[in-house]
mmCIF file of C-alpha atoms in Angstrom:
data_model
loop_
_atom_site.group_PDB
_atom_site.id
_atom_site.type_symbol
_atom_site.label_atom_id
_atom_site.label_comp_id
_atom_site.label_asym_id
_atom_site.label_seq_id
_atom_site.Cartn_x
_atom_site.Cartn_y
_atom_site.Cartn_z
ATOM 1 C CA MET A 1 -10.353 -10.945 -20.522
ATOM 2 C CA ALA A 2 -11.412 -9.003 -17.448
ATOM 3 C CA GLU A 3 -12.626 -5.449 -17.702
ATOM 4 C CA ALA A 4 -10.580 -2.363 -16.873
ATOM 5 C CA SER A 5 -11.982 -2.197 -13.364
ATOM 6 C CA GLY A 6 -9.742 -5.067 -12.421
ATOM 7 C CA GLY A 7 -11.724 -8.152 -13.361
ATOM 8 C CA GLU A 8 -13.326 -10.670 -11.085
ATOM 9 C CA GLU A 9 -10.207 -12.334 -9.700
ATOM 10 C CA VAL A 10 -6.626 -13.201 -10.508
ATOM 11 C CA THR A 11 -6.578 -16.542 -12.301
ATOM 12 C CA SER A 12 -4.055 -19.336 -11.947
ATOM 13 C CA ASN A 13 -3.353 -22.022 -14.549
ATOM 14 C CA SER A 14 -1.410 -24.396 -12.330
ATOM 15 C CA ASP A 15 -3.220 -27.712 -12.655
ATOM 16 C CA ASP A 16 -3.447 -29.965 -9.631
ATOM 17 C CA ARG A 17 -0.124 -29.046 -8.125
ATOM 18 C CA ILE A 18 -1.499 -26.844 -5.345
ATOM 19 C CA ALA A 19 -0.383 -28.278 -2.014
ATOM 20 C CA LYS A 20 -1.930 -27.561 1.349
ATOM 21 C CA SER A 21 -0.279 -24.749 3.252
ATOM 22 C CA ASP A 22 1.442 -25.560 6.516
ATOM 23 C CA ASP A 23 1.699 -22.975 9.278
ATOM 24 C CA THR A 24 4.931 -24.534 10.507
ATOM 25 C CA GLU A 25 6.528 -24.264 7.088
ATOM 26 C CA SER A 26 10.049 -22.839 7.165
ATOM 27 C CA PRO A 27 11.067 -20.029 4.772
ATOM 28 C CA GLN A 28 13.479 -22.368 2.967
ATOM 29 C CA GLU A 29 10.543 -24.574 1.893
ATOM 30 C CA LYS A 30 8.851 -21.695 0.064
ATOM 31 C CA PRO A 31 9.636 -20.799 -3.561
ATOM 32 C CA THR A 32 12.316 -18.259 -4.420
ATOM 33 C CA CYS A 33 10.941 -15.211 -6.247
ATOM 34 C CA ILE A 34 13.041 -13.935 -9.174
ATOM 35 C CA LEU A 35 12.033 -10.437 -10.255
ATOM 36 C CA CYS A 36 13.334 -9.715 -13.771
ATOM 37 C CA LEU A 37 13.883 -6.016 -14.576
ATOM 38 C CA GLY A 38 15.602 -4.276 -17.455
ATOM 39 C CA MET A 39 15.451 -1.606 -20.102
ATOM 40 C CA ALA A 40 13.217 -1.984 -23.148
ATOM 41 C CA GLY A 41 14.878 -4.275 -25.666
ATOM 42 C CA SER A 42 17.261 -5.830 -23.152
ATOM 43 C CA GLY A 43 15.648 -9.237 -23.654
ATOM 44 C CA LYS A 44 13.687 -9.736 -20.413
ATOM 45 C CA THR A 45 10.883 -11.808 -21.925
ATOM 46 C CA THR A 46 13.306 -13.919 -23.944
ATOM 47 C CA PHE A 47 15.429 -14.427 -20.833
ATOM 48 C CA VAL A 48 12.373 -15.572 -18.857
ATOM 49 C CA GLN A 49 11.484 -17.961 -21.669
ATOM 50 C CA ARG A 50 15.011 -19.417 -21.734
ATOM 51 C CA LEU A 51 15.173 -19.708 -17.940
ATOM 52 C CA THR A 52 11.772 -21.414 -17.864
ATOM 53 C CA ALA A 53 12.833 -23.884 -20.563
ATOM 54 C CA HIS A 54 16.112 -24.557 -18.741
ATOM 55 C CA LEU A 55 14.298 -25.333 -15.480
ATOM 56 C CA TYR A 56 11.790 -27.581 -17.238
ATOM 57 C CA ALA A 57 14.699 -29.461 -18.822
ATOM 58 C CA GLN A 58 16.133 -30.054 -15.341
ATOM 59 C CA LYS A 59 12.767 -31.269 -14.028
ATOM 60 C CA GLU A 60 12.371 -28.126 -11.905
ATOM 61 C CA THR A 61 8.986 -26.720 -12.827
ATOM 62 C CA PRO A 62 8.917 -22.931 -12.303
ATOM 63 C CA TYR A 63 5.938 -20.798 -11.346
ATOM 64 C CA VAL A 64 5.801 -17.985 -13.924
ATOM 65 C CA VAL A 65 3.936 -14.677 -13.519
ATOM 66 C CA ASN A 66 3.562 -12.139 -16.329
ATOM 67 C CA LEU A 67 3.230 -8.521 -15.121
ATOM 68 C CA ASP A 68 3.371 -6.885 -18.563
ATOM 69 C CA PRO A 69 -0.195 -5.917 -19.552
ATOM 70 C CA ALA A 70 0.810 -4.560 -22.988
ATOM 71 C CA VAL A 71 2.562 -7.650 -24.366
ATOM 72 C CA ARG A 72 0.723 -9.351 -27.224
ATOM 73 C CA GLU A 73 2.044 -12.870 -26.649
ATOM 74 C CA VAL A 74 4.318 -14.526 -24.118
ATOM 75 C CA PRO A 75 6.654 -17.316 -25.264
ATOM 76 C CA TYR A 76 6.344 -19.239 -21.995
ATOM 77 C CA PRO A 77 3.528 -20.907 -20.046
ATOM 78 C CA ALA A 78 2.306 -18.327 -17.521
ATOM 79 C CA ASN A 79 0.636 -19.561 -14.347
ATOM 80 C CA ILE A 80 -0.646 -16.048 -13.609
ATOM 81 C CA ASP A 81 -1.075 -13.444 -16.339
ATOM 82 C CA ILE A 82 -2.001 -9.832 -15.626
ATOM 83 C CA ARG A 83 -3.848 -9.760 -18.967
ATOM 84 C CA ASP A 84 -6.423 -12.182 -17.518
ATOM 85 C CA SER A 85 -7.356 -9.584 -14.897
ATOM 86 C CA VAL A 86 -6.793 -6.203 -16.576
ATOM 87 C CA ASN A 87 -7.596 -5.223 -20.164
ATOM 88 C CA TYR A 88 -4.781 -2.839 -21.114
ATOM 89 C CA LYS A 89 -6.523 -1.324 -24.150
ATOM 90 C CA GLU A 90 -9.738 -0.844 -22.210
ATOM 91 C CA VAL A 91 -7.802 0.958 -19.481
ATOM 92 C CA MET A 92 -6.313 3.335 -22.055
ATOM 93 C CA LYS A 93 -9.756 3.938 -23.540
ATOM 94 C CA GLN A 94 -11.664 4.491 -20.289
ATOM 95 C CA TYR A 95 -9.035 6.645 -18.584
ATOM 96 C CA LYS A 96 -7.874 8.366 -21.810
ATOM 97 C CA LEU A 97 -4.207 7.449 -21.282
ATOM 98 C CA GLY A 98 -1.180 6.870 -23.433
ATOM 99 C CA PRO A 99 0.881 3.637 -23.529
ATOM 100 C CA ASN A 100 2.988 4.300 -20.428
ATOM 101 C CA GLY A 101 0.064 5.718 -18.451
ATOM 102 C CA GLY A 102 -1.993 2.685 -19.413
ATOM 103 C CA ILE A 103 0.723 0.326 -18.138
ATOM 104 C CA VAL A 104 1.032 2.215 -14.840
ATOM 105 C CA THR A 105 -2.733 2.226 -14.290
ATOM 106 C CA SER A 106 -3.018 -1.462 -15.231
ATOM 107 C CA LEU A 107 -0.335 -2.331 -12.684
ATOM 108 C CA ASN A 108 -2.080 -0.207 -10.064
ATOM 109 C CA LEU A 109 -5.337 -2.064 -10.680
ATOM 110 C CA PHE A 110 -3.552 -5.400 -10.523
ATOM 111 C CA ALA A 111 -1.766 -4.419 -7.300
ATOM 112 C CA THR A 112 -5.156 -4.097 -5.594
ATOM 113 C CA ARG A 113 -5.620 -7.844 -6.179
ATOM 114 C CA PHE A 114 -2.036 -8.882 -5.515
ATOM 115 C CA ASP A 115 -3.104 -10.503 -2.249
ATOM 116 C CA GLN A 116 -4.602 -13.270 -4.408
ATOM 117 C CA VAL A 117 -1.219 -13.834 -6.051
ATOM 118 C CA MET A 118 0.332 -14.013 -2.579
ATOM 119 C CA SER A 119 -2.265 -16.574 -1.510
ATOM 120 C CA PHE A 120 -1.418 -18.743 -4.540
ATOM 121 C CA LEU A 121 2.280 -18.562 -3.749
ATOM 122 C CA ASP A 122 1.716 -19.249 -0.051
ATOM 123 C CA LYS A 123 0.178 -22.596 -0.964
ATOM 124 C CA LYS A 124 3.305 -23.633 -2.859
ATOM 125 C CA ARG A 125 6.282 -25.478 -1.453
ATOM 126 C CA SER A 126 9.750 -25.662 -2.892
ATOM 127 C CA THR A 127 8.996 -29.294 -3.770
ATOM 128 C CA ASP A 128 6.213 -28.051 -6.074
ATOM 129 C CA PHE A 129 7.883 -24.919 -7.438
ATOM 130 C CA LYS A 130 11.389 -24.007 -6.403
ATOM 131 C CA TYR A 131 11.392 -20.737 -8.361
ATOM 132 C CA ALA A 132 8.687 -18.144 -9.030
ATOM 133 C CA ILE A 133 9.711 -15.983 -11.989
ATOM 134 C CA PHE A 134 8.182 -12.535 -12.571
ATOM 135 C CA ASP A 135 8.369 -10.883 -15.987
ATOM 136 C CA THR A 136 7.939 -7.093 -15.779
ATOM 137 C CA PRO A 137 6.927 -4.441 -18.365
ATOM 138 C CA GLY A 138 9.399 -3.223 -20.975
ATOM 139 C CA GLN A 139 9.105 0.340 -19.694
ATOM 140 C CA ILE A 140 11.136 -0.299 -16.558
ATOM 141 C CA GLU A 141 10.415 3.072 -14.989
ATOM 142 C CA VAL A 142 6.676 2.376 -14.713
ATOM 143 C CA PHE A 143 7.466 -0.591 -12.479
ATOM 144 C CA THR A 144 10.485 0.541 -10.500
ATOM 145 C CA TRP A 145 9.213 4.037 -9.647
ATOM 146 C CA SER A 146 5.457 3.492 -9.381
ATOM 147 C CA ALA A 147 3.528 2.703 -6.219
ATOM 148 C CA SER A 148 2.368 -0.644 -7.596
ATOM 149 C CA GLY A 149 5.957 -1.752 -8.230
ATOM 150 C CA ALA A 150 6.908 -0.969 -4.626
ATOM 151 C CA ILE A 151 3.815 -2.775 -3.336
ATOM 152 C CA ILE A 152 4.576 -5.902 -5.338
ATOM 153 C CA THR A 153 8.270 -5.945 -4.420
ATOM 154 C CA GLU A 154 7.712 -5.360 -0.708
ATOM 155 C CA ALA A 155 4.872 -7.872 -0.543
ATOM 156 C CA LEU A 156 7.036 -10.595 -2.071
ATOM 157 C CA ALA A 157 10.069 -9.779 0.088
ATOM 158 C CA SER A 158 7.970 -9.910 3.262
ATOM 159 C CA SER A 159 7.064 -13.582 2.717
ATOM 160 C CA PHE A 160 9.558 -15.095 0.257
ATOM 161 C CA ALA A 161 13.223 -14.997 -0.580
ATOM 162 C CA THR A 162 13.179 -12.384 -3.357
ATOM 163 C CA ILE A 163 15.991 -11.713 -5.824
ATOM 164 C CA VAL A 164 16.155 -8.768 -8.230
ATOM 165 C CA VAL A 165 17.674 -9.567 -11.625
ATOM 166 C CA TYR A 166 18.699 -6.596 -13.762
ATOM 167 C CA ILE A 167 19.129 -7.554 -17.425
ATOM 168 C CA ILE A 168 21.472 -5.536 -19.658
ATOM 169 C CA ASP A 169 21.780 -5.623 -23.430
ATOM 170 C CA THR A 170 25.509 -6.356 -23.743
ATOM 171 C CA ALA A 171 25.611 -5.547 -27.457
ATOM 172 C CA ARG A 172 24.374 -2.001 -26.789
ATOM 173 C CA SER A 173 26.641 -1.440 -23.790
ATOM 174 C CA THR A 174 29.955 -1.522 -25.621
ATOM 175 C CA SER A 175 30.061 2.267 -25.334
ATOM 176 C CA PRO A 176 31.410 3.334 -21.912
ATOM 177 C CA VAL A 177 28.761 6.073 -21.624
ATOM 178 C CA THR A 178 25.888 3.662 -22.309
ATOM 179 C CA PHE A 179 27.394 1.102 -19.975
ATOM 180 C CA MET A 180 27.651 3.667 -17.171
ATOM 181 C CA SER A 181 24.012 4.695 -17.709
ATOM 182 C CA ASN A 182 22.946 1.088 -17.218
ATOM 183 C CA MET A 183 25.089 0.772 -14.112
ATOM 184 C CA LEU A 184 23.644 3.926 -12.595
ATOM 185 C CA TYR A 185 20.148 2.617 -13.155
ATOM 186 C CA ALA A 186 21.120 -0.715 -11.634
ATOM 187 C CA CYS A 187 22.581 1.043 -8.614
ATOM 188 C CA SER A 188 19.435 3.104 -8.076
ATOM 189 C CA ILE A 189 17.239 -0.009 -8.248
ATOM 190 C CA LEU A 190 19.474 -1.841 -5.790
ATOM 191 C CA TYR A 191 19.252 0.896 -3.182
ATOM 192 C CA LYS A 192 15.518 1.347 -3.777
ATOM 193 C CA THR A 193 14.548 -2.310 -3.418
ATOM 194 C CA LYS A 194 17.230 -3.198 -0.815
ATOM 195 C CA LEU A 195 17.233 -6.800 -2.054
ATOM 196 C CA PRO A 196 19.934 -9.203 -3.319
ATOM 197 C CA PHE A 197 20.923 -8.067 -6.793
ATOM 198 C CA ILE A 198 22.195 -9.916 -9.871
ATOM 199 C CA VAL A 199 23.297 -8.197 -13.078
ATOM 200 C CA VAL A 200 22.682 -10.372 -16.142
ATOM 201 C CA LEU A 201 24.705 -9.374 -19.213
ATOM 202 C CA ASN A 202 22.389 -10.734 -21.889
ATOM 203 C CA LYS A 203 23.050 -11.482 -25.585
ATOM 204 C CA THR A 204 26.552 -12.862 -25.091
ATOM 205 C CA ASP A 205 26.054 -14.782 -28.337
ATOM 206 C CA ILE A 206 26.448 -11.402 -30.099
ATOM 207 C CA VAL A 207 29.125 -9.731 -27.943
ATOM 208 C CA ASP A 208 31.190 -11.383 -25.227
ATOM 209 C CA HIS A 209 30.543 -9.881 -21.806
ATOM 210 C CA ASN A 210 34.118 -10.058 -20.506
ATOM 211 C CA PHE A 211 34.801 -6.437 -21.460
ATOM 212 C CA ALA A 212 32.023 -5.267 -19.125
ATOM 213 C CA VAL A 213 33.294 -7.439 -16.277
ATOM 214 C CA GLU A 214 36.782 -6.020 -16.789
ATOM 215 C CA TRP A 215 35.426 -2.445 -16.736
ATOM 216 C CA MET A 216 33.784 -3.129 -13.385
ATOM 217 C CA GLN A 217 36.842 -4.764 -11.872
ATOM 218 C CA ASP A 218 39.580 -2.440 -13.180
ATOM 219 C CA PHE A 219 39.049 1.313 -13.277
ATOM 220 C CA GLU A 220 42.151 1.913 -15.402
ATOM 221 C CA VAL A 221 40.783 -0.257 -18.196
ATOM 222 C CA PHE A 222 37.546 1.710 -18.131
ATOM 223 C CA GLU A 223 39.609 4.918 -18.122
ATOM 224 C CA GLU A 224 41.392 3.832 -21.284
ATOM 225 C CA ALA A 225 38.071 3.139 -22.985
ATOM 226 C CA LEU A 226 36.876 6.632 -22.028
ATOM 227 C CA ALA A 227 40.080 8.280 -23.325
ATOM 228 C CA GLN A 228 38.770 8.098 -26.893
ATOM 229 C CA ASP A 229 35.748 10.209 -25.954
ATOM 230 C CA THR A 230 36.497 13.844 -25.004
ATOM 231 C CA SER A 231 32.904 15.048 -24.608
ATOM 232 C CA TYR A 232 31.338 16.343 -21.425
ATOM 233 C CA MET A 233 29.552 13.018 -20.954
ATOM 234 C CA SER A 234 32.868 11.180 -20.774
ATOM 235 C CA SER A 235 34.027 13.470 -17.968
ATOM 236 C CA LEU A 236 30.784 12.848 -16.055
ATOM 237 C CA THR A 237 31.040 9.114 -16.700
ATOM 238 C CA ARG A 238 34.599 9.070 -15.350
ATOM 239 C CA SER A 239 33.447 10.695 -12.128
ATOM 240 C CA MET A 240 30.498 8.321 -11.806
ATOM 241 C CA SER A 241 32.711 5.273 -12.250
ATOM 242 C CA LEU A 242 34.663 6.290 -9.155
ATOM 243 C CA VAL A 243 31.445 6.648 -7.199
ATOM 244 C CA LEU A 244 30.262 3.174 -8.251
ATOM 245 C CA ASP A 245 33.495 1.458 -7.279
ATOM 246 C CA GLU A 246 31.985 0.217 -3.990
ATOM 247 C CA PHE A 247 28.828 -0.849 -5.836
ATOM 248 C CA TYR A 248 30.883 -3.061 -8.165
ATOM 249 C CA GLN A 249 32.709 -4.871 -5.354
ATOM 250 C CA ASN A 250 29.665 -6.763 -4.013
ATOM 251 C CA LEU A 251 27.862 -7.084 -7.340
ATOM 252 C CA ARG A 252 27.039 -10.488 -8.816
ATOM 253 C CA THR A 253 27.521 -10.483 -12.585
ATOM 254 C CA VAL A 254 26.600 -13.304 -14.959
ATOM 255 C CA GLY A 255 26.902 -13.457 -18.745
ATOM 256 C CA VAL A 256 23.920 -15.162 -20.392
ATOM 257 C CA SER A 257 22.657 -15.855 -23.876
ATOM 258 C CA SER A 258 18.880 -16.143 -24.027
ATOM 259 C CA VAL A 259 19.153 -17.630 -27.521
ATOM 260 C CA THR A 260 21.658 -20.419 -26.907
ATOM 261 C CA GLY A 261 21.086 -20.892 -23.182
ATOM 262 C CA ALA A 262 24.737 -20.297 -22.304
ATOM 263 C CA GLY A 263 25.380 -19.191 -18.726
ATOM 264 C CA MET A 264 22.138 -20.516 -17.254
ATOM 265 C CA ASP A 265 23.906 -22.836 -14.828
ATOM 266 C CA GLU A 266 26.059 -19.935 -13.594
ATOM 267 C CA PHE A 267 22.906 -17.880 -13.190
ATOM 268 C CA LYS A 268 21.253 -20.580 -11.074
ATOM 269 C CA LYS A 269 24.307 -20.710 -8.842
ATOM 270 C CA ALA A 270 24.214 -16.921 -8.449
ATOM 271 C CA VAL A 271 20.538 -17.158 -7.475
ATOM 272 C CA ASP A 272 21.277 -19.801 -4.835
ATOM 273 C CA ASP A 273 24.035 -17.606 -3.380
ATOM 274 C CA ALA A 274 21.673 -14.632 -3.367
ATOM 275 C CA VAL A 275 19.070 -16.680 -1.452
ATOM 276 C CA VAL A 276 21.634 -17.381 1.261
ATOM 277 C CA GLU A 277 22.415 -13.673 1.394
ATOM 278 C CA PHE A 278 18.713 -12.864 1.682
ATOM 279 C CA GLU A 279 18.220 -15.273 4.591
ATOM 280 C CA THR A 280 21.318 -14.174 6.488
ATOM 281 C CA GLN A 281 21.407 -10.421 5.828
ATOM 282 C CA TYR A 282 18.309 -8.999 4.199
ATOM 283 C CA LYS A 283 15.623 -10.933 6.069
ATOM 284 C CA PRO A 284 16.882 -9.994 9.577
ATOM 285 C CA GLU A 285 17.013 -6.381 8.430
ATOM 286 C CA TYR A 286 13.449 -6.604 7.111
ATOM 287 C CA GLU A 287 12.253 -8.090 10.397
ATOM 288 C CA ARG A 288 14.060 -5.368 12.355
ATOM 289 C CA LEU A 289 12.471 -2.625 10.227
ATOM 290 C CA LYS A 290 9.067 -4.263 10.596
ATOM 291 C CA LYS A 291 9.462 -4.467 14.362
ATOM 292 C CA ASP A 292 10.595 -0.839 14.535
ATOM 293 C CA LYS A 293 7.593 0.226 12.476
ATOM 294 C CA GLU A 294 5.173 -1.653 14.727
ATOM 295 C CA GLU A 295 6.845 -0.221 17.826
ATOM 296 C CA LYS A 296 6.639 3.278 16.390
ATOM 297 C CA ALA A 297 2.946 2.838 15.595
ATOM 298 C CA ARG A 298 2.282 1.552 19.126
ATOM 299 C CA LYS A 299 4.163 4.475 20.674
ATOM 300 C CA GLU A 300 2.279 7.001 18.542
ATOM 301 C CA LYS A 301 -1.010 5.452 19.655
ATOM 302 C CA GLU A 302 -0.012 5.711 23.309
ATOM 303 C CA ASP A 303 1.096 9.324 22.838
ATOM 304 C CA GLN A 304 -2.246 10.195 21.270
ATOM 305 C CA LEU A 305 -4.120 8.627 24.193
ATOM 306 C CA LYS A 306 -1.998 10.587 26.676
ATOM 307 C CA LYS A 307 -2.629 13.796 24.758
ATOM 308 C CA VAL A 308 -6.381 13.191 24.787
ATOM 309 C CA LYS A 309 -6.306 12.611 28.550
ATOM 310 C CA GLN A 310 -4.331 15.804 29.084
ATOM 311 C CA ASP A 311 -6.752 17.788 26.932
ATOM 312 C CA LEU A 312 -9.731 16.456 28.860
ATOM 313 C CA GLY A 313 -8.100 17.091 32.254
ATOM 314 C CA ALA A 314 -8.448 15.210 35.523
ATOM 315 C CA GLY A 315 -12.025 16.466 36.077
ATOM 316 C CA LYS A 316 -13.846 17.685 39.232
ATOM 317 C CA PRO A 317 -16.406 15.834 41.385
ATOM 318 C CA VAL A 318 -20.005 16.931 40.863
ATOM 319 C CA ALA A 319 -22.319 16.973 43.953
ATOM 320 C CA MET A 320 -25.480 15.006 43.278
ATOM 321 C CA GLU A 321 -27.791 17.317 45.370
ATOM 322 C CA THR A 322 -30.356 19.983 44.604
ATOM 323 C CA ASN A 323 -29.309 23.605 44.448
ATOM 324 C CA PRO A 324 -30.621 25.313 47.677
ATOM 325 C CA ILE A 325 -31.778 28.406 45.838
ATOM 326 C CA GLY A 326 -33.625 26.327 43.290
ATOM 327 C CA ALA A 327 -35.182 24.208 46.072
ATOM 328 C CA GLN A 328 -36.508 27.301 47.881
ATOM 329 C CA ALA A 329 -37.963 28.678 44.664
ATOM 330 C CA LEU A 330 -39.679 25.363 43.991
ATOM 331 C CA ALA A 331 -41.087 25.210 47.537
ATOM 332 C CA SER A 332 -42.494 28.718 47.335
ATOM 333 C CA MET A 333 -44.080 27.854 44.035
ATOM 334 C CA HIS A 334 -45.941 24.926 45.568
ATOM 335 C CA ALA A 335 -46.925 26.980 48.659
ATOM 336 C CA THR A 336 -48.816 29.574 46.568
ATOM 337 C CA PRO A 337 -51.819 27.899 44.904
ATOM 338 C CA PHE A 338 -53.211 29.038 41.581
ATOM 339 C CA HIS A 339 -50.252 31.381 41.139
ATOM 340 C CA ILE A 340 -49.252 32.050 37.543
ATOM 341 C CA SER A 341 -45.988 33.850 36.839
ATOM 342 C CA LEU A 342 -45.862 35.524 33.447
ATOM 343 C CA GLY A 343 -42.221 36.631 33.772
ATOM 344 C CA ALA A 344 -40.626 40.030 33.364
ATOM 345 C CA ASP A 345 -39.585 39.574 29.725
ATOM 346 C CA LEU A 346 -43.092 38.857 28.504
ATOM 347 C CA ASP A 347 -44.534 41.988 30.249
ATOM 348 C CA SER A 348 -41.595 44.310 29.642
ATOM 349 C CA ASP A 349 -43.603 46.470 27.190
ATOM 350 C CA ASP A 350 -46.570 47.036 29.596
ATOM 351 C CA ASP A 351 -47.029 49.889 32.038
ATOM 352 C CA GLU A 352 -45.803 49.599 35.590
ATOM 353 C CA GLY A 353 -49.309 49.626 37.121
ATOM 354 C CA ASN A 354 -50.713 46.818 35.009
ATOM 355 C CA GLY A 355 -49.981 44.192 37.636
ATOM 356 C CA GLU A 356 -52.023 45.922 40.343
ATOM 357 C CA GLU A 357 -54.982 46.655 37.959
ATOM 358 C CA PHE A 358 -55.024 42.989 36.993
ATOM 359 C CA ASP A 359 -55.250 41.966 40.667
ATOM 360 C CA GLU A 360 -58.213 44.368 41.380
ATOM 361 C CA GLU A 361 -60.171 43.156 38.363
ATOM 362 C CA GLU A 362 -59.564 39.588 39.379
ATOM 363 C CA MET A 363 -60.862 40.281 42.902
ATOM 364 C CA LYS A 364 -64.020 41.976 41.531
ATOM 365 C CA GLU A 365 -64.751 38.979 39.320
ATOM 366 C CA HIS A 366 -64.131 36.669 42.243
ATOM 367 C CA ASP A 367 -66.595 38.576 44.490
ATOM 368 C CA SER A 368 -69.197 38.730 41.719
ATOM 369 C CA PHE A 369 -68.898 35.006 41.060
ATOM 370 C CA LYS A 370 -69.185 34.351 44.820
ATOM 371 C CA ARG A 371 -72.379 36.397 45.086
ATOM 372 C CA TYR A 372 -73.797 34.546 42.058
ATOM 373 C CA LEU A 373 -73.161 31.217 43.742
ATOM 374 C CA GLU A 374 -74.850 32.380 46.970
ATOM 375 C CA LYS A 375 -77.946 33.533 45.039
ATOM 376 C CA GLU A 376 -78.176 30.209 43.266
ATOM 377 C CA LYS A 377 -77.856 28.410 46.574
ATOM 378 C CA LEU A 378 -80.642 30.492 48.140
ATOM 379 C CA LYS A 379 -82.924 29.881 45.164
ATOM 380 C CA LYS A 380 -82.351 26.162 45.448
ATOM 381 C CA GLN A 381 -83.124 26.160 49.179
ATOM 382 C CA ALA A 382 -86.307 28.172 48.603
ATOM 383 C CA GLY A 383 -87.501 25.705 46.019
ATOM 384 C CA THR A 384 -86.934 22.833 48.391
ATOM 385 C CA ASN A 385 -88.924 24.500 51.197
ATOM 386 C CA GLN A 386 -91.903 25.114 48.935
ATOM 387 C CA GLU A 387 -92.049 21.453 48.039
#
């Protein structure tokens, strides 16, 4: 287990199946990323386990990534496990967080190393792993509305065909109000991720999912189911169902049983159709948005450079010659030997006649020193004559 600071690196358990990356590799040769989301208790982990077993049975080895740091055990072989990089309990202890805060912080720490996950996936081809399955935390809101969830989703969609799978507990959605709550959440995730979307009605071994499909296709049938409920919530649900009518029209819905494996073939077909939609509709839109963002950044940089130039101005030429006044002052200074200028500021506290008195004293000393030199010279000459 790595420490709460994020661990040393993200580990991968894929044996010797890492192929060399090819720069000329087409997007279709890369694995398809399946991001499994859903409310707590909807059966996400069990669905991932069943899907993994189904792909292994068809000789299509999946690449499985566990993003739930709080799970005790996973019932499937995980190639990358967030628990190998982040210690969930240690995060709660060090940062003094509760369960949901610990999950959010663990995902944030893992997101800082998600480039390593991307590098692992970049080395894979569809011949090695056709599908990369991501199991997310049970508390769906900590993934869908956190910064780390957006980072992971956008990073995957920028390089791989990415499909969002929203799993619903069919047995708990027999109530029209509960069903509408799930649909509203699904709609919000669709418009937030802007990726191909598949609704999986799980646990069909308990309750058949046809009632939910009929509610989405026929508003009158859903209206009849709401007629038995006269509460305020039923009135709100009725209004919301009209709003979601357009959302239902282009929605892929598959009934699946994670226990028996029923509906897995239909789910695979829905995933393949969603990949085609990603390549033809979503990917061009992503590239357009990316290009617009780069163009906007380039334009902002140019505008900043223009603004800096305007602030600095065009400038004026500076003559590289000596100031005439300064030159004259310098010449006069050299023309007057032994002249010392004390300056007006230094003598501002003295009397006005101090300058003249200083000159007279200096002249007296000069004459005295001159007479002394003449006497010394005469004495020296007299001594020479005597010799």
